[in-house]
PDB file of C-alpha atoms in Angstrom:
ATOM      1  CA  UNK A   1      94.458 270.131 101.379  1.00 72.00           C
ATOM      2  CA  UNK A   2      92.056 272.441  99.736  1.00 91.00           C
ATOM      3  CA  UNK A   3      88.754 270.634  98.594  1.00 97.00           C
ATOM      4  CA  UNK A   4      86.469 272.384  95.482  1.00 98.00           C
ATOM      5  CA  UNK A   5      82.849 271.365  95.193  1.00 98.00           C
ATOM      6  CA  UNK A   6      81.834 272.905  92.188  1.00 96.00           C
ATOM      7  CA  UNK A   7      77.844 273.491  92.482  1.00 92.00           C
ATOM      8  CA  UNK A   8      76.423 274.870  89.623  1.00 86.00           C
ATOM      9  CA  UNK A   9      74.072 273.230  87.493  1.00 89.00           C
ATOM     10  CA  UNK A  10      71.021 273.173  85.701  1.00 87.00           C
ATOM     11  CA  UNK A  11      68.724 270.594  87.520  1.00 82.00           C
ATOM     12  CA  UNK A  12      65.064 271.606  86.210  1.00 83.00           C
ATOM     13  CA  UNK A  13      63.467 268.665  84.147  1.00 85.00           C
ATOM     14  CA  UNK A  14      61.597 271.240  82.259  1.00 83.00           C
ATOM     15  CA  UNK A  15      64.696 272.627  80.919  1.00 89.00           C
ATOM     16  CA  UNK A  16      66.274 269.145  79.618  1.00 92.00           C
ATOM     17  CA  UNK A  17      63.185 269.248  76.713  1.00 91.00           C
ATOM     18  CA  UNK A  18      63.012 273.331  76.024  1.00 91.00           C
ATOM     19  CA  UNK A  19      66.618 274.207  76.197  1.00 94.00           C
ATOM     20  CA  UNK A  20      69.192 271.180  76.259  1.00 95.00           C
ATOM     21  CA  UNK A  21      71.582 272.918  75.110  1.00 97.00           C
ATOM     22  CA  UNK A  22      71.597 275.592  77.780  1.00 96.00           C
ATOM     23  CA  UNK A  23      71.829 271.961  80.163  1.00 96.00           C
ATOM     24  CA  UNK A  24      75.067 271.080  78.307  1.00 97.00           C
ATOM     25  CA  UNK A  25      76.906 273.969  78.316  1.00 97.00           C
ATOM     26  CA  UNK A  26      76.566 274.596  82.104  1.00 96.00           C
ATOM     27  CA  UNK A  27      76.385 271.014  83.741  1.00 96.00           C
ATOM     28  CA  UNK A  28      79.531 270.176  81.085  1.00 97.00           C
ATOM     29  CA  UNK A  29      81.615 272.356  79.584  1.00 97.00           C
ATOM     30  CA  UNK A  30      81.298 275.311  82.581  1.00 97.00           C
ATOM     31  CA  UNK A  31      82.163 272.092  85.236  1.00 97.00           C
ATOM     32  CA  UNK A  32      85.448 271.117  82.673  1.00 98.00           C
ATOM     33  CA  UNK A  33      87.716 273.398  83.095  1.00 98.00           C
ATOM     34  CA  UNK A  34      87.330 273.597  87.242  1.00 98.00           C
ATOM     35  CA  UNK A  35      87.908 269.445  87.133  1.00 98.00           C
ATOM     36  CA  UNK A  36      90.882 270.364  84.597  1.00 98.00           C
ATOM     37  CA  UNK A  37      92.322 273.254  86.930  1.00 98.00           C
ATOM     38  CA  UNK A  38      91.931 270.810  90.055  1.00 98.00           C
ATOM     39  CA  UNK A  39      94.264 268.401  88.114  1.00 98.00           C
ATOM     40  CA  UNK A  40      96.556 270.882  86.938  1.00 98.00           C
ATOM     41  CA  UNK A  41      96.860 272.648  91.050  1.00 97.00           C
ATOM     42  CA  UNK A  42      96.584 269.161  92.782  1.00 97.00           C
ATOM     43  CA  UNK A  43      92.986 270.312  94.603  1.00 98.00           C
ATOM     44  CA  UNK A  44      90.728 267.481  95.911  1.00 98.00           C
ATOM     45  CA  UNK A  45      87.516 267.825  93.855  1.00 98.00           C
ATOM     46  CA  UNK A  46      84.470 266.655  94.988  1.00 98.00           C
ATOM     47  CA  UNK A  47      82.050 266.409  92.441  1.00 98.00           C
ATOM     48  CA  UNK A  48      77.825 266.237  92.514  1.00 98.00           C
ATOM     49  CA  UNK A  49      76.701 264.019  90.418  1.00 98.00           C
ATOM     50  CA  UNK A  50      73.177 262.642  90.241  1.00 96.00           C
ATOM     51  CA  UNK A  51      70.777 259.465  90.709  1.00 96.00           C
ATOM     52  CA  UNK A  52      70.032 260.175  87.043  1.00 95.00           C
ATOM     53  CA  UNK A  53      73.098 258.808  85.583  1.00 97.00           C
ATOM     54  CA  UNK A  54      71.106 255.358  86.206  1.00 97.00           C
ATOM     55  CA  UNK A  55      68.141 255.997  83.725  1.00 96.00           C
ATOM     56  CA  UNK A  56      66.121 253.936  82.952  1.00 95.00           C
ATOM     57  CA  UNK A  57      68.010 250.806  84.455  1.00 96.00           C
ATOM     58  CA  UNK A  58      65.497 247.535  85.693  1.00 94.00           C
ATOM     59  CA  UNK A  59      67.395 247.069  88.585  1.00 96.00           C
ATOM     60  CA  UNK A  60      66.065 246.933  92.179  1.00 96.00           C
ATOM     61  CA  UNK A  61      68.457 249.047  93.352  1.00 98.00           C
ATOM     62  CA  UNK A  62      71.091 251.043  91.842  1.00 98.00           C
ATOM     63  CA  UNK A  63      74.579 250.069  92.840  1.00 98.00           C
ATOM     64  CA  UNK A  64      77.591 252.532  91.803  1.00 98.00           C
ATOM     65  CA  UNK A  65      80.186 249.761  90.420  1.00 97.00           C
ATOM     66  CA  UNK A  66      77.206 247.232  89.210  1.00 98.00           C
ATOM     67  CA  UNK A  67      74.283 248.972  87.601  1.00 98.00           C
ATOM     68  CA  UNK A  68      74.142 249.946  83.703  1.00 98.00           C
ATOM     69  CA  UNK A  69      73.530 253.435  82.745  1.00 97.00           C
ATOM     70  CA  UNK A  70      70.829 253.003  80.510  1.00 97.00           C
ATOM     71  CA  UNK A  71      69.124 255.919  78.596  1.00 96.00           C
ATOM     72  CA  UNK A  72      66.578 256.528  76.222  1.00 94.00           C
ATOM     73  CA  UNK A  73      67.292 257.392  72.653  1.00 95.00           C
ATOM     74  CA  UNK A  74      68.260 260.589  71.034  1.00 95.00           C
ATOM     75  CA  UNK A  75      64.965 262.048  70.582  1.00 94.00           C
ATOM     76  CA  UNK A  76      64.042 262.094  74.092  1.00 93.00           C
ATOM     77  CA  UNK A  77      66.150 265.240  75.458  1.00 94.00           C
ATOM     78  CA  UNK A  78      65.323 265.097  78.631  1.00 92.00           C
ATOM     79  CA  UNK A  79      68.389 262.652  78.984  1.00 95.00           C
ATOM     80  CA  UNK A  80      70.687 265.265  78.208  1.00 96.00           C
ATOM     81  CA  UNK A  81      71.105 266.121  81.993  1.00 96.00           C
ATOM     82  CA  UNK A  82      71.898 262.628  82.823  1.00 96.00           C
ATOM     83  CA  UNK A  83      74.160 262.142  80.147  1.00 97.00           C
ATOM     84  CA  UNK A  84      76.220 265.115  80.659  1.00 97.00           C
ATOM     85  CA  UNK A  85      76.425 264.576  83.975  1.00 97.00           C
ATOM     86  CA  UNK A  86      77.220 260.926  83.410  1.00 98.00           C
ATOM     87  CA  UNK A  87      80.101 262.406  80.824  1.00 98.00           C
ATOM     88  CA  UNK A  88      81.626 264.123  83.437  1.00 98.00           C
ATOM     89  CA  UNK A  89      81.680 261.427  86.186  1.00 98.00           C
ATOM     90  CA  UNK A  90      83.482 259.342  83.287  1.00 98.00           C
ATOM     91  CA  UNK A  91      85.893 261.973  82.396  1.00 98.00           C
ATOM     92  CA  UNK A  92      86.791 262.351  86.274  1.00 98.00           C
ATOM     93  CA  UNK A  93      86.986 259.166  87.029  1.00 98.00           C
ATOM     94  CA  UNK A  94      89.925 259.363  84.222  1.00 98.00           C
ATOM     95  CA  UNK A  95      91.819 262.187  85.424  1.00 98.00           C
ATOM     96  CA  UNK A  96      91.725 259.737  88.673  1.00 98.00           C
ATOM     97  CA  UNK A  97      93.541 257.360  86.474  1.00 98.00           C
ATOM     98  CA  UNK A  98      95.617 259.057  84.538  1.00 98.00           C
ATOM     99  CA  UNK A  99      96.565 262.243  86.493  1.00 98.00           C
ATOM    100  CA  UNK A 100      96.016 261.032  90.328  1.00 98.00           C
ATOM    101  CA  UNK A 101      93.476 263.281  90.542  1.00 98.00           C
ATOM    102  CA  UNK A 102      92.279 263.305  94.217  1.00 98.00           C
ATOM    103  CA  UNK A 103      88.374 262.818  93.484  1.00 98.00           C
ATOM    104  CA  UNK A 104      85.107 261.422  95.204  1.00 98.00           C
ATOM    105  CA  UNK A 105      81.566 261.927  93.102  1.00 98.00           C
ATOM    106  CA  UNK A 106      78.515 261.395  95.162  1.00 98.00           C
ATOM    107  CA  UNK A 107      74.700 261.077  93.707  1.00 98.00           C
ATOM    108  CA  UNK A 108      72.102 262.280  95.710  1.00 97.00           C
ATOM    109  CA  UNK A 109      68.871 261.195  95.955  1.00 97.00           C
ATOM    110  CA  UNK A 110      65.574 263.438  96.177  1.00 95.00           C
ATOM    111  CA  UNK A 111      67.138 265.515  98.671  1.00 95.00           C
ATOM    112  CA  UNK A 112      64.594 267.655 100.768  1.00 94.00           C
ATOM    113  CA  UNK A 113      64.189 269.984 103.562  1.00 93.00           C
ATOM    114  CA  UNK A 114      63.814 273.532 105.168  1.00 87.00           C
ATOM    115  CA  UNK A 115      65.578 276.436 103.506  1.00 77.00           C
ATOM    116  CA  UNK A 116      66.103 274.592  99.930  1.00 76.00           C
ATOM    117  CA  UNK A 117      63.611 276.868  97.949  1.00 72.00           C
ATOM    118  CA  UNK A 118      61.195 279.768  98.110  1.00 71.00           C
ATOM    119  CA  UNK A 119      57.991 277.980  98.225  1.00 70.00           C
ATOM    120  CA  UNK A 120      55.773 280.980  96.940  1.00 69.00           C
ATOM    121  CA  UNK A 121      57.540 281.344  93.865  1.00 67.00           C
ATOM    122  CA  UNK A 122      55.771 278.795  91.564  1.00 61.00           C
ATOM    123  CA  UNK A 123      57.701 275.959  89.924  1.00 57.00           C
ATOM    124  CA  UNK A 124      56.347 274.008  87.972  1.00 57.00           C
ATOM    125  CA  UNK A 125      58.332 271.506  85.908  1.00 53.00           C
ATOM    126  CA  UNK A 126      61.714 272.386  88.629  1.00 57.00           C
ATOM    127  CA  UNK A 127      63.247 269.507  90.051  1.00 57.00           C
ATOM    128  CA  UNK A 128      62.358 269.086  93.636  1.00 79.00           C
ATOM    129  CA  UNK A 129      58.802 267.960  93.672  1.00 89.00           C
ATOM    130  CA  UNK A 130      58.347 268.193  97.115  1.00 92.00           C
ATOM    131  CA  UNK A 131      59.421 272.134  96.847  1.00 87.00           C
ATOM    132  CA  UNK A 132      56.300 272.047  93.909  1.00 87.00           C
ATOM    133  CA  UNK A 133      53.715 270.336  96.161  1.00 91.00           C
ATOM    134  CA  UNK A 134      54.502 272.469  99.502  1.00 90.00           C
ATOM    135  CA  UNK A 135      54.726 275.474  97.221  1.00 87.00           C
ATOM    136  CA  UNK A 136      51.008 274.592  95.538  1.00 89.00           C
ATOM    137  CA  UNK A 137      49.373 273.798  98.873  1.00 91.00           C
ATOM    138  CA  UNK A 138      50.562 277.324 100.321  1.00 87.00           C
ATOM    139  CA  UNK A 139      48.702 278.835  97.148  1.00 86.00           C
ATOM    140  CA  UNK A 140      45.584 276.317  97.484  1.00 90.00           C
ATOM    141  CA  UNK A 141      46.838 274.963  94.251  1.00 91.00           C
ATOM    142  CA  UNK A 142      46.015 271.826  92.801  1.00 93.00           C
ATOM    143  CA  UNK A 143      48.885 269.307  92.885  1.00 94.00           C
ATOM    144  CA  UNK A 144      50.216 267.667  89.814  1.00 91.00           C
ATOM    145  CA  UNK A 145      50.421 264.070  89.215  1.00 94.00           C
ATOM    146  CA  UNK A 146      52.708 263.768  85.810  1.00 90.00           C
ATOM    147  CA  UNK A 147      51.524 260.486  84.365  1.00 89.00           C
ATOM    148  CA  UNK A 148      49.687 259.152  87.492  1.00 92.00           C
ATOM    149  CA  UNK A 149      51.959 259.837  89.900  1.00 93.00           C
ATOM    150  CA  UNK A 150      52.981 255.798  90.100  1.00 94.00           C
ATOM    151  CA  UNK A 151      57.048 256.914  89.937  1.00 94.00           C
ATOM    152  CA  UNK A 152      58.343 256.130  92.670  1.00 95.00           C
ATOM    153  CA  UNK A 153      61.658 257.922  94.497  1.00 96.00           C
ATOM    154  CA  UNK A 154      63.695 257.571  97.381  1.00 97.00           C
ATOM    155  CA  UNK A 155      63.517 260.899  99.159  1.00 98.00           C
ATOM    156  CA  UNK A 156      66.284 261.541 101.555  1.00 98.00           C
ATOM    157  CA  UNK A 157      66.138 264.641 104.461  1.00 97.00           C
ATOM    158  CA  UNK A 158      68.895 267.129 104.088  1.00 96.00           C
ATOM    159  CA  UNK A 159      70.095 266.490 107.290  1.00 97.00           C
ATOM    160  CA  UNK A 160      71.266 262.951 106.893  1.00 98.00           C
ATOM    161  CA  UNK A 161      72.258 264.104 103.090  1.00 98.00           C
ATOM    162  CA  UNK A 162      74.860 266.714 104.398  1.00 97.00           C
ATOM    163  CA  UNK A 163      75.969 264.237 107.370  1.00 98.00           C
ATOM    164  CA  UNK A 164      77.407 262.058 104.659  1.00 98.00           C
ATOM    165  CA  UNK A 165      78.589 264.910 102.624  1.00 98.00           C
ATOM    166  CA  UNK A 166      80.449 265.878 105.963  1.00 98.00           C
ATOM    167  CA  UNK A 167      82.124 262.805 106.461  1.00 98.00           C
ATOM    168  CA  UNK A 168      83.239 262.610 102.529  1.00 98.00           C
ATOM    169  CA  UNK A 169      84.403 266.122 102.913  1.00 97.00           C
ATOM    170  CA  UNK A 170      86.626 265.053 106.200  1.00 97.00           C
ATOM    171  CA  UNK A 171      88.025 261.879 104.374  1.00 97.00           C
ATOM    172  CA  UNK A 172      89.538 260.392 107.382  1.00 94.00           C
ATOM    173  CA  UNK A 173      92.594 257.904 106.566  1.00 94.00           C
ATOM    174  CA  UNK A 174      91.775 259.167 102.711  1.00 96.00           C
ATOM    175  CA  UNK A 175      88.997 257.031 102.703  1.00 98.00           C
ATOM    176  CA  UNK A 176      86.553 257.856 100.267  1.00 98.00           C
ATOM    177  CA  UNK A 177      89.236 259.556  97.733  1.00 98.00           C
ATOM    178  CA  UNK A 178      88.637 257.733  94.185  1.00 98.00           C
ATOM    179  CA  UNK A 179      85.227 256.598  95.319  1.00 98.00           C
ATOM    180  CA  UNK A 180      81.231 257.118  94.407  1.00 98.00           C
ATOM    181  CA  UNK A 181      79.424 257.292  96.722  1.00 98.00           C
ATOM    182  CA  UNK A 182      75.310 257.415  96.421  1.00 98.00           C
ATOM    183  CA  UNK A 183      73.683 259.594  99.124  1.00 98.00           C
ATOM    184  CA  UNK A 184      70.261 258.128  99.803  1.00 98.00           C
ATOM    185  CA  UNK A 185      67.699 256.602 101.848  1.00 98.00           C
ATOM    186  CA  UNK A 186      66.354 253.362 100.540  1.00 98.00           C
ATOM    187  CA  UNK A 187      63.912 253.073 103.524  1.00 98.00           C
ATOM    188  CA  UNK A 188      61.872 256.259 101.768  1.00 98.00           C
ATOM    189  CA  UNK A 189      61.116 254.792  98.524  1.00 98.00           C
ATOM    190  CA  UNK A 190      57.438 255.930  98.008  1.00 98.00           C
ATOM    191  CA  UNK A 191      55.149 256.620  94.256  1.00 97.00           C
ATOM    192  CA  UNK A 192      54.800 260.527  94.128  1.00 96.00           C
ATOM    193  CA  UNK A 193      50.902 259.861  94.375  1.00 97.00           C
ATOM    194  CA  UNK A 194      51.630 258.695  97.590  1.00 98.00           C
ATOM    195  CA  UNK A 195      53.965 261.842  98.602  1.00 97.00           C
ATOM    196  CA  UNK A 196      51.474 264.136  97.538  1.00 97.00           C
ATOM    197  CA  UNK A 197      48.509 262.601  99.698  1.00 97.00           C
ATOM    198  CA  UNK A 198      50.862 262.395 102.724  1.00 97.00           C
ATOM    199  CA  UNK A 199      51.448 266.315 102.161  1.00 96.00           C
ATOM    200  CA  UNK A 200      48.110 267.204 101.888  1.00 95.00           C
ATOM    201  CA  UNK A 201      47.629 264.948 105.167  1.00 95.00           C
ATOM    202  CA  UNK A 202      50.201 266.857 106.929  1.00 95.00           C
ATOM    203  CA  UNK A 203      49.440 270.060 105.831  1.00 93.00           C
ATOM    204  CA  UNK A 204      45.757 270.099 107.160  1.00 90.00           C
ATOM    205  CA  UNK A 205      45.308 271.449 110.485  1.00 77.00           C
ATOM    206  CA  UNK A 206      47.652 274.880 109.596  1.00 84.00           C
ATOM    207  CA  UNK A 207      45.811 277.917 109.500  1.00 81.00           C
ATOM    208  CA  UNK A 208      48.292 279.510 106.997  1.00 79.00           C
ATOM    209  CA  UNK A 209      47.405 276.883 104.389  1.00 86.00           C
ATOM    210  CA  UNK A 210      44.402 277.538 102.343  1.00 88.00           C
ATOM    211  CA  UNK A 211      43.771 273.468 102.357  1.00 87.00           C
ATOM    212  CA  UNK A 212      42.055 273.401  98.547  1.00 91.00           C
ATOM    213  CA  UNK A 213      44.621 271.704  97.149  1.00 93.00           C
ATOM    214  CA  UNK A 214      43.467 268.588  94.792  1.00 94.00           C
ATOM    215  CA  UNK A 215      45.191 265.692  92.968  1.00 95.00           C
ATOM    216  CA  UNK A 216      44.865 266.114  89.514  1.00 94.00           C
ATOM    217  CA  UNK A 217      46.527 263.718  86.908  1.00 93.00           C
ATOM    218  CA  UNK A 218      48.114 265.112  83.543  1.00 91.00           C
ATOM    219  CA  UNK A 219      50.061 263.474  80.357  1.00 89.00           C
ATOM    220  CA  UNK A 220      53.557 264.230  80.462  1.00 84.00           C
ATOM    221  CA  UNK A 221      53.770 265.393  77.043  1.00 80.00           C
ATOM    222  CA  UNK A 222      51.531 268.046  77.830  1.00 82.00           C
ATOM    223  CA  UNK A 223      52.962 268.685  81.452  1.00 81.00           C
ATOM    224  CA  UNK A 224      57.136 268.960  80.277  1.00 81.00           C
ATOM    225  CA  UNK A 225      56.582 268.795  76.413  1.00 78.00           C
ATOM    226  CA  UNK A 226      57.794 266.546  73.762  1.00 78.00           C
ATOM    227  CA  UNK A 227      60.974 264.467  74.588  1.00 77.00           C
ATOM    228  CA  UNK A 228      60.333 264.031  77.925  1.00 83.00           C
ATOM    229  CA  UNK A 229      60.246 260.624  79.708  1.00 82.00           C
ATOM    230  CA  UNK A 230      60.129 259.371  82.835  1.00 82.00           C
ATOM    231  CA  UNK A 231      61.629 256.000  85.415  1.00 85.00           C
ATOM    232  CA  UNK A 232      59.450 254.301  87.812  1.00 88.00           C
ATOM    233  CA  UNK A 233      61.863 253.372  90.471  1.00 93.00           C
ATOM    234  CA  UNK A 234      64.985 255.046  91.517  1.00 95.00           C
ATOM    235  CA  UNK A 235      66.416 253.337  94.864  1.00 98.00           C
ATOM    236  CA  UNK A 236      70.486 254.433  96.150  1.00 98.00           C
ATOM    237  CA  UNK A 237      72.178 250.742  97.288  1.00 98.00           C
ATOM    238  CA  UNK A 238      74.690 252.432 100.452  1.00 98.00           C
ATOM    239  CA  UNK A 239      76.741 249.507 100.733  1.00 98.00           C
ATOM    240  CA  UNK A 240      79.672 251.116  99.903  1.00 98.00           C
ATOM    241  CA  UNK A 241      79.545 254.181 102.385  1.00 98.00           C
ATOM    242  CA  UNK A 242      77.474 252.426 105.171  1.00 98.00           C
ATOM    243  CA  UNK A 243      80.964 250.292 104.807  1.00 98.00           C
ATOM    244  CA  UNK A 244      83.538 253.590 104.329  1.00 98.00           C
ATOM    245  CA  UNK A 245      81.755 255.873 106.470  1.00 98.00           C
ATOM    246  CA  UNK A 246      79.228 254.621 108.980  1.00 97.00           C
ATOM    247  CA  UNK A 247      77.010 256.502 107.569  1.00 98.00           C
ATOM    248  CA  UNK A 248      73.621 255.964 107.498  1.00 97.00           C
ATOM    249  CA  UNK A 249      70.125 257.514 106.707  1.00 98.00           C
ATOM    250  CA  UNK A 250      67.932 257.954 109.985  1.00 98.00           C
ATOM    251  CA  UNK A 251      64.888 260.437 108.944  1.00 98.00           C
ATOM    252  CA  UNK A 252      61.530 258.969 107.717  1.00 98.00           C
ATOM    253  CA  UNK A 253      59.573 260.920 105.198  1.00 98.00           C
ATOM    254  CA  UNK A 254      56.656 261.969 107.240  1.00 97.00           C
ATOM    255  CA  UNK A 255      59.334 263.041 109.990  1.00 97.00           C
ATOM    256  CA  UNK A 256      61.162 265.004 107.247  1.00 97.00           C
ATOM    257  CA  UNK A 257      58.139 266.377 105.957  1.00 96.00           C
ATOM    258  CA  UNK A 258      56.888 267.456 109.403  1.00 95.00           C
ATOM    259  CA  UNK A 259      59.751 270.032 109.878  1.00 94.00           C
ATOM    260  CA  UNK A 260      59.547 271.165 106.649  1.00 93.00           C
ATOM    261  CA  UNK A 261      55.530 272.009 106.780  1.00 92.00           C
ATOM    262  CA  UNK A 262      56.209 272.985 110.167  1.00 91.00           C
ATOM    263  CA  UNK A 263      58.713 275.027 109.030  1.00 89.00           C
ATOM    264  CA  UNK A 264      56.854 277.029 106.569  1.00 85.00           C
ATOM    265  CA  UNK A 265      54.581 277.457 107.865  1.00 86.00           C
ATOM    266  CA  UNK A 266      55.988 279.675 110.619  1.00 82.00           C
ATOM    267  CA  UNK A 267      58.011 281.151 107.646  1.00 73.00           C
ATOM    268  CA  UNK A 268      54.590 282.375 106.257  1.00 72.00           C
ATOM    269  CA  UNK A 269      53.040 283.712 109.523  1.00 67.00           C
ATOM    270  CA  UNK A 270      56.713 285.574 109.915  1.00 67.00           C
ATOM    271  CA  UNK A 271      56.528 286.926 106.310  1.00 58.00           C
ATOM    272  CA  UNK A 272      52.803 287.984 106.921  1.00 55.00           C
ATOM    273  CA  UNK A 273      53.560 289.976 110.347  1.00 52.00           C
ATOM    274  CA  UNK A 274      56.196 291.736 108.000  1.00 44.00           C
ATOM    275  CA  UNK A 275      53.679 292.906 105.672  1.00 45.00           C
ATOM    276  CA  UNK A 276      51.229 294.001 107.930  1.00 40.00           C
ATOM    277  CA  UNK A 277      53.884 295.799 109.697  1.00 39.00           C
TER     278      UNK A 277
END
């Protein structure tokens, strides 16, 4: 049974305030007609959602058939991601209904790791803020803290991300078809001042790192612009696919972070014999 996992998207919280529209028309309206065609030609679609569909919700953790979608009003734009994406878990989750589609949506959750981004490009205001950090420490760059840094995120290593992507992807006994799934590790649920001052922990020591990085707090308004705003805790339950799959999260965030400093760092020394060369 063919399986489509359509991956395109705009994911850059800098982009929800300057250019929501540009958000829309990609993470919607490009991503409706492949869930249409997969109904139409009978193809299992599994679809990437996000741990942004849960907004601003108070609840400890956020639980896929339980938690409210709550988001801010019209005038912030920075829910426009989350709300398009939340449109199109709806609208699948219909098709399922309706049409039989064959369907499973999973939500990751601050996914991180080796070989996600090219650290010396700067990105400021993109999505992965570990990516952001790593990427200002190789540069001797201060690090950002929007608001404080008190938000706090569960950050999950790609390894035991695409283990459970595996296993939704095999769908043994048909499983997980018609389910959502969150992809997470609740165990790594740390404030973004805290990430930051474990990086610049880790990171000391490597000869290929400048080690002037600083903590420096700024306003978010000024940081992303008008419209943006911000949640303070964002923690996956698993019940579900602990339960389905077995599955569960095994990397810590200082392991994860090891490799990936570790990692780039040899990445630099390998790029810096190339340009001597």
């Amino acid at each position: 049974h063919d399986v489509i996992i359509p991956l395109v998207a705009v994911a850059t919280p800098s982009l929800y305030v300057k250019d929501p529209l540009k958000v829309f028309e990609l993470d919607f309206e490009a991503n409706l007609p492949i869930v249409r065609s997969c109904v139409k030609y009978s193809k299992r679609l599994i679809f990437p959602s996000t741990s942004e569909v849960y907004g601003m919700s108070d609840d400890p953790t956020f639980d896929v058939d339980k938690t409210n979608l709550v988001l801010g009003p019209i005038h912030k734009q920075r829910w426009i991601y989350s709300c398009s994406k939340q449109l199109m878990d709806r609208i699948i989750y219909a098709y399922g209904i309706k049409y039989n589609l064959d369907y499973t949506i999973f939500r990751p959750f601050n996914w991180f790791g080796t070989g996600l981004d090219n650290i010396l490009e700067p990105k400021e205001g993109a999505s992965r803020v570990i990516t952001q950090f790593l990427g200002n420490i190789v540069r001797g760059d201060d690090l950002i803290l929007v608001d404080g840094g008190g938000q706090k995120r569960a950050f999950t290593y790609i390894t035991d991300g695409i283990d459970a992507l595996i296993r939704i992807i095999e769908n043994k006994k048909r499983i997980t078809s018609g389910k959502i799934y969150n992809i997470g590790n609740p165990d790594n649920d740390f404030s973004i001042s805290e990430l930051a001052k474990i990086m610049l922990r880790l990171s000391k020591g490597f000869p290929q790192f400048p080690n002037t990085s600083r903590l420096i707090k700024v306003r978010s308004e000024k940081y992303y612009g008008q419209g943006y705003e911000d949640v303070k805790n964002r923690v996956p339950n698993i019940d579900n696919i602990i339960k389905d799959l077995g599955w569960k999260p095994t990397i810590s965030l200082e392991a994860g972070l090891k490799q990936t400093i570790q990692f780039y760092s040899k990445y630099l020394l390998e790029a810096k014999k190339l340009t001597v060369n």
